Coordinates of C-alpha atoms in Angstrom, one line a residue:
X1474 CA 7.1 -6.8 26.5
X1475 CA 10.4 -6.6 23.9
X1476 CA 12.9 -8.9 25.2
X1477 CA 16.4 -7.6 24.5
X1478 CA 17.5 -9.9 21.6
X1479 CA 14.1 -8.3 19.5
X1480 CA 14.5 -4.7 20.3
X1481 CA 17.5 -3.6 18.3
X1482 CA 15.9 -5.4 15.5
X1483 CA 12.2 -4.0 15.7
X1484 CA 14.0 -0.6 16.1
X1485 CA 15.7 -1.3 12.7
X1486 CA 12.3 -2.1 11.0
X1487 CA 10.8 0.6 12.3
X1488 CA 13.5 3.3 11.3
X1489 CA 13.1 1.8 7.7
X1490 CA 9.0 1.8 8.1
X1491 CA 9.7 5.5 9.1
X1492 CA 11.6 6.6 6.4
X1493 CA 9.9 4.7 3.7
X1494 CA 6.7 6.2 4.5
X1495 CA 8.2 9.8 5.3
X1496 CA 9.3 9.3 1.6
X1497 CA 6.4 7.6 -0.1
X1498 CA 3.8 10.1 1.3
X1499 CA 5.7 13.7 1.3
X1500 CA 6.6 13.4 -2.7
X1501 CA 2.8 13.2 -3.3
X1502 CA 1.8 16.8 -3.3
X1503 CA 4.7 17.8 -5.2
X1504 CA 3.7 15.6 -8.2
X1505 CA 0.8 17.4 -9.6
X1506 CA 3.7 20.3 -10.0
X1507 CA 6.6 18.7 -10.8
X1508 CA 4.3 17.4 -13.8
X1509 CA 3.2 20.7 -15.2
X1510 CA 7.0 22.2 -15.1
X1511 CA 8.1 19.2 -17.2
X1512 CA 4.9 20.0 -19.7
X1513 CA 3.9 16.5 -18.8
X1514 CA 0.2 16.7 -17.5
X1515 CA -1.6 14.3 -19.4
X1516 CA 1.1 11.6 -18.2
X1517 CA 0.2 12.5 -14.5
X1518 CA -1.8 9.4 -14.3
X1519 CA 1.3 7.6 -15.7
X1520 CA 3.6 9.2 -12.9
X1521 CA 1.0 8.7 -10.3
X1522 CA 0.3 5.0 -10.8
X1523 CA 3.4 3.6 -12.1
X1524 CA 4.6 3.6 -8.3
X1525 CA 1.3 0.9 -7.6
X1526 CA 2.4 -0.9 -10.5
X1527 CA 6.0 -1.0 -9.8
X1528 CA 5.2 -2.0 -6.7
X1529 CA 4.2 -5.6 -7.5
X1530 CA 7.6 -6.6 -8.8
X1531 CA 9.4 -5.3 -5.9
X1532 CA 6.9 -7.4 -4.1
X1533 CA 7.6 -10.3 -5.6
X1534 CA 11.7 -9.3 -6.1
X1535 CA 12.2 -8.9 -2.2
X1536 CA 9.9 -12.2 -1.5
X1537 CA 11.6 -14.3 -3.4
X1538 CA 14.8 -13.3 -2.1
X1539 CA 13.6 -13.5 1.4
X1540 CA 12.5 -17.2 0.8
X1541 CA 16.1 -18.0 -1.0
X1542 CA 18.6 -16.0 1.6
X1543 CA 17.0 -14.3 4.4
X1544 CA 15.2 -11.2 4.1
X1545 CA 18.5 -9.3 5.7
X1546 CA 19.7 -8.9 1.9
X1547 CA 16.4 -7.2 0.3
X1548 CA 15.6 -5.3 2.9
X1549 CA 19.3 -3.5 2.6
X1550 CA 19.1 -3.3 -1.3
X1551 CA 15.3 -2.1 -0.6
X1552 CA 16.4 1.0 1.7
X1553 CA 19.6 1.8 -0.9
X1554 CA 17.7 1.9 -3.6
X1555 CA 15.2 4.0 -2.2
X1556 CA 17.6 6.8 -1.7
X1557 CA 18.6 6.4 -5.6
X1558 CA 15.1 6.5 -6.5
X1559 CA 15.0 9.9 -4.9
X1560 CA 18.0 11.3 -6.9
X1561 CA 16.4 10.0 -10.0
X1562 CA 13.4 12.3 -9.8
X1563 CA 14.8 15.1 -8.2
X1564 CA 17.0 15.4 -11.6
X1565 CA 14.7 15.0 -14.0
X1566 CA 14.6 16.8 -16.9
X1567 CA 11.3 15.2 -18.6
X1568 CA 8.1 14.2 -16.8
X1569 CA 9.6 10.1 -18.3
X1570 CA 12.0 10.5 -16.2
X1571 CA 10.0 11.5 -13.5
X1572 CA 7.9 8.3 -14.3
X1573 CA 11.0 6.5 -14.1
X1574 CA 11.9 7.4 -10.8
X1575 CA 8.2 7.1 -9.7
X1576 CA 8.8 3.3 -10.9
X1577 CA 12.2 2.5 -9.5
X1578 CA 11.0 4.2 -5.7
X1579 CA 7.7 1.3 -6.4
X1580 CA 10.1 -1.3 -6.5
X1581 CA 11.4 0.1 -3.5
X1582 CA 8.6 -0.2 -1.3
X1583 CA 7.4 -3.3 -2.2
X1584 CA 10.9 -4.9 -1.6
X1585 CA 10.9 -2.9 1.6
X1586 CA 7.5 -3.9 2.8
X1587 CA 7.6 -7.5 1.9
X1588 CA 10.6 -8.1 3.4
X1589 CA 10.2 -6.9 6.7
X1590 CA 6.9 -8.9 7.1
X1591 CA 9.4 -11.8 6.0
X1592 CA 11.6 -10.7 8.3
X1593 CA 9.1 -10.6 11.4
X1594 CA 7.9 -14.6 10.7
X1595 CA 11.4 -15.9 10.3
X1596 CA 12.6 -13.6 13.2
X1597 CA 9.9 -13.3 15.6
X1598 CA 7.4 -16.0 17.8
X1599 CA 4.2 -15.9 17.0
X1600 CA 3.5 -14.1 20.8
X1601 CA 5.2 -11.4 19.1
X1602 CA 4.4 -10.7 15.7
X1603 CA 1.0 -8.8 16.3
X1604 CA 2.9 -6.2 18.1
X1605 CA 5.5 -6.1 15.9
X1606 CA 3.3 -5.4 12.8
X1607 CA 1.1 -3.0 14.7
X1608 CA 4.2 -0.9 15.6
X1609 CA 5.4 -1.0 12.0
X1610 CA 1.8 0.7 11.3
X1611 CA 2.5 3.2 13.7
X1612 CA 5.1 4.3 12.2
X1613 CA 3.5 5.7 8.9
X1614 CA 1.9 8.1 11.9
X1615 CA 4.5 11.3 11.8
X1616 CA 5.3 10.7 8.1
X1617 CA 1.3 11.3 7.6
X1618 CA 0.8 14.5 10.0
X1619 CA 4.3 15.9 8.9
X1620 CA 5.3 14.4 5.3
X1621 CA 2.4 15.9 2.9
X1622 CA 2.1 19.4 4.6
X1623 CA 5.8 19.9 4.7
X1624 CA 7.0 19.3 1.4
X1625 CA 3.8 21.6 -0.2
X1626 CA 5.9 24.5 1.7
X1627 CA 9.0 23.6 0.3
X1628 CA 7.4 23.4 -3.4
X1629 CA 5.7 26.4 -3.2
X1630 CA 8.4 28.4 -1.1
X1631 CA 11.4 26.8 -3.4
X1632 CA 10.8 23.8 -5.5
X1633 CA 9.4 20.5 -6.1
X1634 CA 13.1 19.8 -6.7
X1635 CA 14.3 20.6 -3.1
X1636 CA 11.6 18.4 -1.4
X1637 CA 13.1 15.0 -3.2
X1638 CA 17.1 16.5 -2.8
X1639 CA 16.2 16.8 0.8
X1640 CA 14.6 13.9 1.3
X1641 CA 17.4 12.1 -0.6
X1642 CA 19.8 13.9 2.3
X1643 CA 17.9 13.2 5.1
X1644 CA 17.3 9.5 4.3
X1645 CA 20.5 8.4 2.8
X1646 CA 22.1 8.4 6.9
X1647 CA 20.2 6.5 8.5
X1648 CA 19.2 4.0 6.0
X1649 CA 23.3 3.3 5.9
X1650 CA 22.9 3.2 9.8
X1651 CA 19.9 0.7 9.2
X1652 CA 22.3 -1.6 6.7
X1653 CA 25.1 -1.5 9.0
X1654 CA 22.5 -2.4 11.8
X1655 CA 21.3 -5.6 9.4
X1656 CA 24.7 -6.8 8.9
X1657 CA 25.8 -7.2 12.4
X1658 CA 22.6 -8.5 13.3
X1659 CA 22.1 -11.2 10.5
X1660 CA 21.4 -14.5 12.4
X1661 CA 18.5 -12.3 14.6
X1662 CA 17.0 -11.2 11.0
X1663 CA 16.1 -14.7 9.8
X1664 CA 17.8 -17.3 7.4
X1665 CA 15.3 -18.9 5.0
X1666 CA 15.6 -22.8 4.9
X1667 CA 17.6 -23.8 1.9
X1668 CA 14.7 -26.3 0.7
X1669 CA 12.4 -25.5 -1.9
X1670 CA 8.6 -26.3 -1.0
X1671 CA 7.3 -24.9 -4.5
X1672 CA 8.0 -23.2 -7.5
X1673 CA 8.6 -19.5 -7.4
X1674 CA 6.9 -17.0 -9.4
X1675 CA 9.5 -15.8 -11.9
X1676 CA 10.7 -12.4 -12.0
X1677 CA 9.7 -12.1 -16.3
X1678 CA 6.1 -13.1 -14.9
X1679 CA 6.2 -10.0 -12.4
X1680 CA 7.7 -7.6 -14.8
X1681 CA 5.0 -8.2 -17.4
X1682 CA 2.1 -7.7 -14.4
X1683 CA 4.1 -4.4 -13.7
X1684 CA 4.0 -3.3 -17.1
X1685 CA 0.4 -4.1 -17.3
X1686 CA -0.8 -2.3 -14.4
X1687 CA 1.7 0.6 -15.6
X1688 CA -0.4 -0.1 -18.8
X1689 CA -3.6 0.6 -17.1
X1690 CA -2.8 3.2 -15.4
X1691 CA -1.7 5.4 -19.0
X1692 CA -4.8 4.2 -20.5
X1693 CA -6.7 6.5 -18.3
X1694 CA -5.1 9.5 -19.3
X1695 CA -7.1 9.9 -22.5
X1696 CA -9.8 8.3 -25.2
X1697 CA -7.9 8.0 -28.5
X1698 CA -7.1 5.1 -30.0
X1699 CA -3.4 5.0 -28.6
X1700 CA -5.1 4.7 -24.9
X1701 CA -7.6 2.2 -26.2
X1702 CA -5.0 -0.2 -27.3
X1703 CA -3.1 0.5 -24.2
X1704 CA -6.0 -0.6 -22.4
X1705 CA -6.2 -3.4 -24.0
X1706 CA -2.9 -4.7 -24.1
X1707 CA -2.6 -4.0 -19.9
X1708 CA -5.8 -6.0 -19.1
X1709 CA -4.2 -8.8 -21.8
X1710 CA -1.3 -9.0 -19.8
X1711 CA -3.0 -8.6 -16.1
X1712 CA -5.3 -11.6 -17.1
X1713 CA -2.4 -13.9 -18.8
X1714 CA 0.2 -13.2 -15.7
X1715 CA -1.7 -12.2 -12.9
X1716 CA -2.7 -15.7 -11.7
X1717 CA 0.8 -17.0 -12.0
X1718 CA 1.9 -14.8 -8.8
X1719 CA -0.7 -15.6 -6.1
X1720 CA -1.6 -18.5 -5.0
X1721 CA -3.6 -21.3 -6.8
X1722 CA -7.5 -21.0 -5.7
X1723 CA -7.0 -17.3 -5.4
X1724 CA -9.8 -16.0 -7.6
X1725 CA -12.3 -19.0 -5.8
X1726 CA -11.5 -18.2 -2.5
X1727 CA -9.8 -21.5 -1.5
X1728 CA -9.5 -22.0 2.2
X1729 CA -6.4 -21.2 3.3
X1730 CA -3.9 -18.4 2.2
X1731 CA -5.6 -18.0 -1.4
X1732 CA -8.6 -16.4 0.3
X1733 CA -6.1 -14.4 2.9
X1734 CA -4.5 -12.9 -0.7
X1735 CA -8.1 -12.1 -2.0
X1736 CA -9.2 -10.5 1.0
X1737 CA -6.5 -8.1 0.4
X1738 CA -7.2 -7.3 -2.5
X1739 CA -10.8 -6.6 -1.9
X1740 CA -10.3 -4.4 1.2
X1741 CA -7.4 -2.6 -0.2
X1742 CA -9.2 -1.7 -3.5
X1743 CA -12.2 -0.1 -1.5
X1744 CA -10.2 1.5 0.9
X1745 CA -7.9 3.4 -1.4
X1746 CA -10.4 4.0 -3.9
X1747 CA -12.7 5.6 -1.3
X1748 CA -9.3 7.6 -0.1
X1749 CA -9.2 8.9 -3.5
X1750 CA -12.8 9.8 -4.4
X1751 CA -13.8 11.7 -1.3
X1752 CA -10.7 14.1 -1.4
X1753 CA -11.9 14.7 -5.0
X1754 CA -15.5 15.2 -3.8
X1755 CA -15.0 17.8 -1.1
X1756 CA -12.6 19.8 -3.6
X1757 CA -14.8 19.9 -5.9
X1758 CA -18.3 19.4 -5.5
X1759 CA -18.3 20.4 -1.6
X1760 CA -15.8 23.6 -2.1
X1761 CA -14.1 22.2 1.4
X1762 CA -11.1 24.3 1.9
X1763 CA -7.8 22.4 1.2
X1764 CA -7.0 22.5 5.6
X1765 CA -10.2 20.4 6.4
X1766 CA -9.2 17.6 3.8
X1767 CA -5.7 17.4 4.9
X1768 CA -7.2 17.2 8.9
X1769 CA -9.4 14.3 7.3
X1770 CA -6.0 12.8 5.9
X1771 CA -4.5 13.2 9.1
X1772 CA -7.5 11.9 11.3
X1773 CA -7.1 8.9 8.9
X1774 CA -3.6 8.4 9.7
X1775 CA -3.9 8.4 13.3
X1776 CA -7.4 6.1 13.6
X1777 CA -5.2 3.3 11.4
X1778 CA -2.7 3.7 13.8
X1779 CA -4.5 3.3 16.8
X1780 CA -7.2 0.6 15.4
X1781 CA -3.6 -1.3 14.8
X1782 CA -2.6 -1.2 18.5
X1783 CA -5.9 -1.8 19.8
X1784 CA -5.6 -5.1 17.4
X1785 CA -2.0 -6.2 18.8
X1786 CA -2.3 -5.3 22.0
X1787 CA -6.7 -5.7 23.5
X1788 CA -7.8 -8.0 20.5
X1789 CA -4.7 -10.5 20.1
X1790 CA -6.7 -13.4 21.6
X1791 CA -9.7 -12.6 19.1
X1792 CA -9.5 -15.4 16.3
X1793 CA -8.2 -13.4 13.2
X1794 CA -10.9 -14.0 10.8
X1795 CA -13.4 -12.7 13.3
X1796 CA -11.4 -9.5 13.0
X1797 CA -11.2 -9.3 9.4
X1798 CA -15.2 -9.5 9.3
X1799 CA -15.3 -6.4 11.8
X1800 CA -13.1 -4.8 9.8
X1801 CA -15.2 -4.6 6.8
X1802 CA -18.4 -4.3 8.3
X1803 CA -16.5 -0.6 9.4
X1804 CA -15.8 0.0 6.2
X1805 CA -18.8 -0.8 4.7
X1806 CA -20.6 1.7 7.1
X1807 CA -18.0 4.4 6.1
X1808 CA -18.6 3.6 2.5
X1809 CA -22.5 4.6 3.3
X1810 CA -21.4 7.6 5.3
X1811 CA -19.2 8.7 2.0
X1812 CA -22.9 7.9 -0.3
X1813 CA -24.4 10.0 2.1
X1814 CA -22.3 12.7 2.6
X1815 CA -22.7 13.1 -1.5
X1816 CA -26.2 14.6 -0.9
X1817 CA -26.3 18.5 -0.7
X1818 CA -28.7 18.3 2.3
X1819 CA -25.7 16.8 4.4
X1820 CA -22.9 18.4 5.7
X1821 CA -19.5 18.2 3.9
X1822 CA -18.3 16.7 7.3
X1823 CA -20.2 13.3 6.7
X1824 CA -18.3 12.8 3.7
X1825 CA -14.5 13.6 4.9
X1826 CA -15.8 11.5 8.1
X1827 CA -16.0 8.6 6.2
X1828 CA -12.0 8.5 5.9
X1829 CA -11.9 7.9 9.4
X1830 CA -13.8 5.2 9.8
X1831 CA -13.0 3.6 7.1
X1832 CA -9.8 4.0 8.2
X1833 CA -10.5 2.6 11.4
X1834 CA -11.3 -1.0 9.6
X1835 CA -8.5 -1.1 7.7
X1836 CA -6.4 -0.6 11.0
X1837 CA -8.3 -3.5 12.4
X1838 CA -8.4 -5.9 9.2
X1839 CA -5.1 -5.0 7.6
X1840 CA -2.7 -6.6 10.3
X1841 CA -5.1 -9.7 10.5
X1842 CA -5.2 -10.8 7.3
X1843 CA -1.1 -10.7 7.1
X1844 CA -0.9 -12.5 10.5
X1845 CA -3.5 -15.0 9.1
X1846 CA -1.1 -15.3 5.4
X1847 CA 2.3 -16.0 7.5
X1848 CA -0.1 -18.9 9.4
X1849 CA -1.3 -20.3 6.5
X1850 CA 2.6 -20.0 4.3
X1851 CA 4.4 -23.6 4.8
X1852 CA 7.9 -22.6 6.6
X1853 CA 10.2 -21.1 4.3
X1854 CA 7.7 -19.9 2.0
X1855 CA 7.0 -16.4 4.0
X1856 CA 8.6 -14.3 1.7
X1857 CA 6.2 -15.7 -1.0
X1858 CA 3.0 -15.4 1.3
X1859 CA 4.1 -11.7 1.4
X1860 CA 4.9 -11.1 -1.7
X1861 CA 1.8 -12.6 -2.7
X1862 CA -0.1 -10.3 0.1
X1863 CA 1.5 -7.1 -1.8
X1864 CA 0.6 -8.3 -5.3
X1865 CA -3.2 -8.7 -4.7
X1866 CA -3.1 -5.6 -2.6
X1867 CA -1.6 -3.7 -5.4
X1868 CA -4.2 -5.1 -7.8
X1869 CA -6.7 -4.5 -5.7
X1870 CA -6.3 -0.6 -5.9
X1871 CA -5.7 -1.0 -9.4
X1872 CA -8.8 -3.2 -10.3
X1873 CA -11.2 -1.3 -7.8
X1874 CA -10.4 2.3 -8.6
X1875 CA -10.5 1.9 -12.4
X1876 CA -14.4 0.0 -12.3
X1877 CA -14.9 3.2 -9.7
X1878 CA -13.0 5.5 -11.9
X1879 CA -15.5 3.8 -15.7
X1880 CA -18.6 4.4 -13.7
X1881 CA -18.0 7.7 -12.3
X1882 CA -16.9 9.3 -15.5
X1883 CA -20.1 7.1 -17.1
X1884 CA -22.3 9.1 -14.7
X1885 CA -21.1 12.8 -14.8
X1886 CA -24.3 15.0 -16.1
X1887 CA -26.3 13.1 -14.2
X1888 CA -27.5 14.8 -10.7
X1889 CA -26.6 18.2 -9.2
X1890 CA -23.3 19.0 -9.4
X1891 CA -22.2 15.1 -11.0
X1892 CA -22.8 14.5 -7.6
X1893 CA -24.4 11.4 -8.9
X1894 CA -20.9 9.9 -10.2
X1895 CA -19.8 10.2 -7.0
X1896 CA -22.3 8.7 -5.4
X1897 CA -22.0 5.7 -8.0
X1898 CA -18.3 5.5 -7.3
X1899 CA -19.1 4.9 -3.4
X1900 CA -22.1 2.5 -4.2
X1901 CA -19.6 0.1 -5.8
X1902 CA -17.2 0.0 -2.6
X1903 CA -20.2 -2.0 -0.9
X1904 CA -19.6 -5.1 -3.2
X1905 CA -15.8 -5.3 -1.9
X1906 CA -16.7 -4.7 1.6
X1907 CA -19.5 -6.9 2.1
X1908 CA -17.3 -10.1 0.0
X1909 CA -14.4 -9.4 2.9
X1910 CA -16.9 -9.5 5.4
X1911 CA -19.0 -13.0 3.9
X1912 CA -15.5 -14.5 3.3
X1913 CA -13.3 -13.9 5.9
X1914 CA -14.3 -17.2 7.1
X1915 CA -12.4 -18.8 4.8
X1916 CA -9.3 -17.8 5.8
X1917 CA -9.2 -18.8 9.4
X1918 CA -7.0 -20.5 11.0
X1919 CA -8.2 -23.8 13.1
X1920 CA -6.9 -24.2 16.1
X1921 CA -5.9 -21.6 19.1
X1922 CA -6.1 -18.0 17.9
X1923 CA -3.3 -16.3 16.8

């Protein structure tokens, strides 16, 4: 149970949890039309990934600042900024600008994100911080039933415009309530030590990952030689900068938090790869109306949610890595379901299943591997083991969906109905799935469980 010195607290993380995600996920079907009135279609790519990319730097802004002061201070500017991010896009007058706010609202959410995971280890006992980070999942529950379906009336009724004004309106309250909250409440929110236990990745180093992945993310908008050089001056600067903000061993899955940060990144690529490619598949190939793919969405939402209780509140004596292992072995078997659900003979319904389940591991795996990072970070160094958490999650996506994305467009011809490239594209997820499972091992935590 809450004791009365966490609850005002938690409530404060999870109005912010709330409105982030309300924000983050209702803008999303607006963006296809927003780009195509500012005669900017090509760029969606851009528009849609530079929020990913943007992402990493306010992960790594808001950890750092969580390490130096508290994570009080980034979680305020986080919520404010968010708000301006809104304002940005709703006025924009060219689909850069758009991009631009796409960018700013990245930084955002990664400053937001990180620093409430910051928050919860400098605030919270360890008795307590399962719960707390399985209610912060819950909160994305509403924003995913309501968010999406909401602001595609309000674009289609009125304007793309109205859904980020309003949102603007509607968050820019409480997030000052939230602030205001913060401030009286500073010494419950966690001071970092004022020590120094290791150098901090620098802001310049985060910036050029950010442009990188932004990089990527343009490349695949077309196949001239303007994309091509993009391409390669984004994987240049991912491969140069990347390893200079996680943790040394990352890449060899060395015991410890380096193979917490990788495991991220492995799960996180498959799962939001797979929740991009089915969606695709059932529009397109399956002719699935647009209602049964947004009940898959929303039967997605809620089985994350509830897999995150279950985890924090029936499994929170389980040892952590033990859960992680679970958790991929689900989403391995939901990445067969999606393989299988490509094949005409089966019914569309195996394919938008998949979502589910897969979504079921992630609720499971997710919360464990940040419990497992915030026991492995030395004390005062949480902001950094979250940050860290964000970047290779970030990556993930990024890394996973464009080898998905290469082999999928390699394969269309091939098959009935490119059904083939799709089936490709979900082959692949089995290589991320089954190295979370094999390696979660690594990332244990000796000792009583967590």
């Amino acid at each position: 149970m809450w004791s009365r010195k966490y609850l005002a607290v938690t409530a404060s993380f999870a109005a912010v949890m709330f409105l982030t995600g309300f924000a983050a996920l209702a803008v999303v079907p607006t963006l296809p039309v927003a780009a195509r009135d500012l005669h900017g279609v090509s760029l969606y790519p851009l528009v849609a990934g530079c929020f990913v990319a943007a992402s990493l730097l306010g992960g790594v802004l808001g950890g750092d600042w969580a390490d130096r002061a508290g994570a009080r201070r980034p979680l305020a500017a986080g919520v404010v900024l968010a708000v301006v991010t809104l304002l940005v896009s709703a006025t924009s007058t060219t689909i850069w600008q758009l991009a631009a706010g796409r960018f700013l609202d990245g930084v955002a959410a990664g400053m937001v994100a990180v620093s409430i995971n910051a928050a919860i280890a400098q605030s919270y006992p360890e008795r307590l911080r399962p719960r707390a980070l399985s209610m912060m999942a819950s909160c994305w529950i509403v924003p995913s039933l309501a968010g999406p379906p909401l602001a595609g009336l309000v674009a289609a009724w009125w304007s793309w415009r109205v859904v980020f004004f309003g949102l603007a309106v509607l968050t820019v309250i409480p997030s000052l309530a939230v602030v205001a909250l913060l401030r009286g409440r500073s010494g419950q929110t966690g001071t970092a030590p004022s020590g120094d236990s290791g150098p901090r990745p620098a802001l310049l180093v985060a910036g050029a990952v950010s442009v990188g992945a932004a990089l990527a993310q343009y490349a695949v908008s077309g196949w001239d030689v303007r994309h091509l050089l993009s391409a390669v001056a984004g994987l240049a600067l991912l491969v140069v900068f990347t390893p200079r903000l996680l943790p040394r061993g990352t890449g060899r899955a060395a015991r410890g938090l380096p193979a917490a940060v990788l495991l991220r990144g492995l799960s996180s690529g498959a799962y939001f790869t797979l929740e991009a490619f089915v969606p695709l598949l059932l529009a397109t190939s399956r002719r699935v109306p647009p209602v049964a793919t947004g009940l898959a969405f929303t039967g997605a939402a809620v089985a994350w949610a509830a897999s995150s209780w279950v985890q924090g509140h029936l499994l929170d004596r389980r040892p952590r890595h033990h859960l992680v292992t679970a958790g991929a072995v689900v989403m391995a078997a939901a990445v067969a379901l999606a393989a299988a659900g490509t094949h005409p003979a089966m019914p569309a319904l195996t394919a938008a299943s998949a979502m589910v389940v897969a979504a079921v591991g992630m609720g499971v795996l997710a919360p464990s591997l940040t419990l497992l990072s915030l026991s492995h970070s030395p004390p005062g160094r949480q902001g950094y083991a979250s940050s860290s958490m964000q970047t290779s999650q970030n990556l993930g996506q990024i890394a996973v969906m464009g080898i998905a994305s290469a082999l999928f467009n390699a394969c269309l011809g091939f098959g009935s109905a490119d059904l083939a490239g799709y089936a490709a594209a979900f082959g692949l997820l089995i290589v991320p799935c089954a190295l979370a499972a094999v390696l979660a091992s690594r990332a244990r935590v000796d000792g009583p469980a967590v």
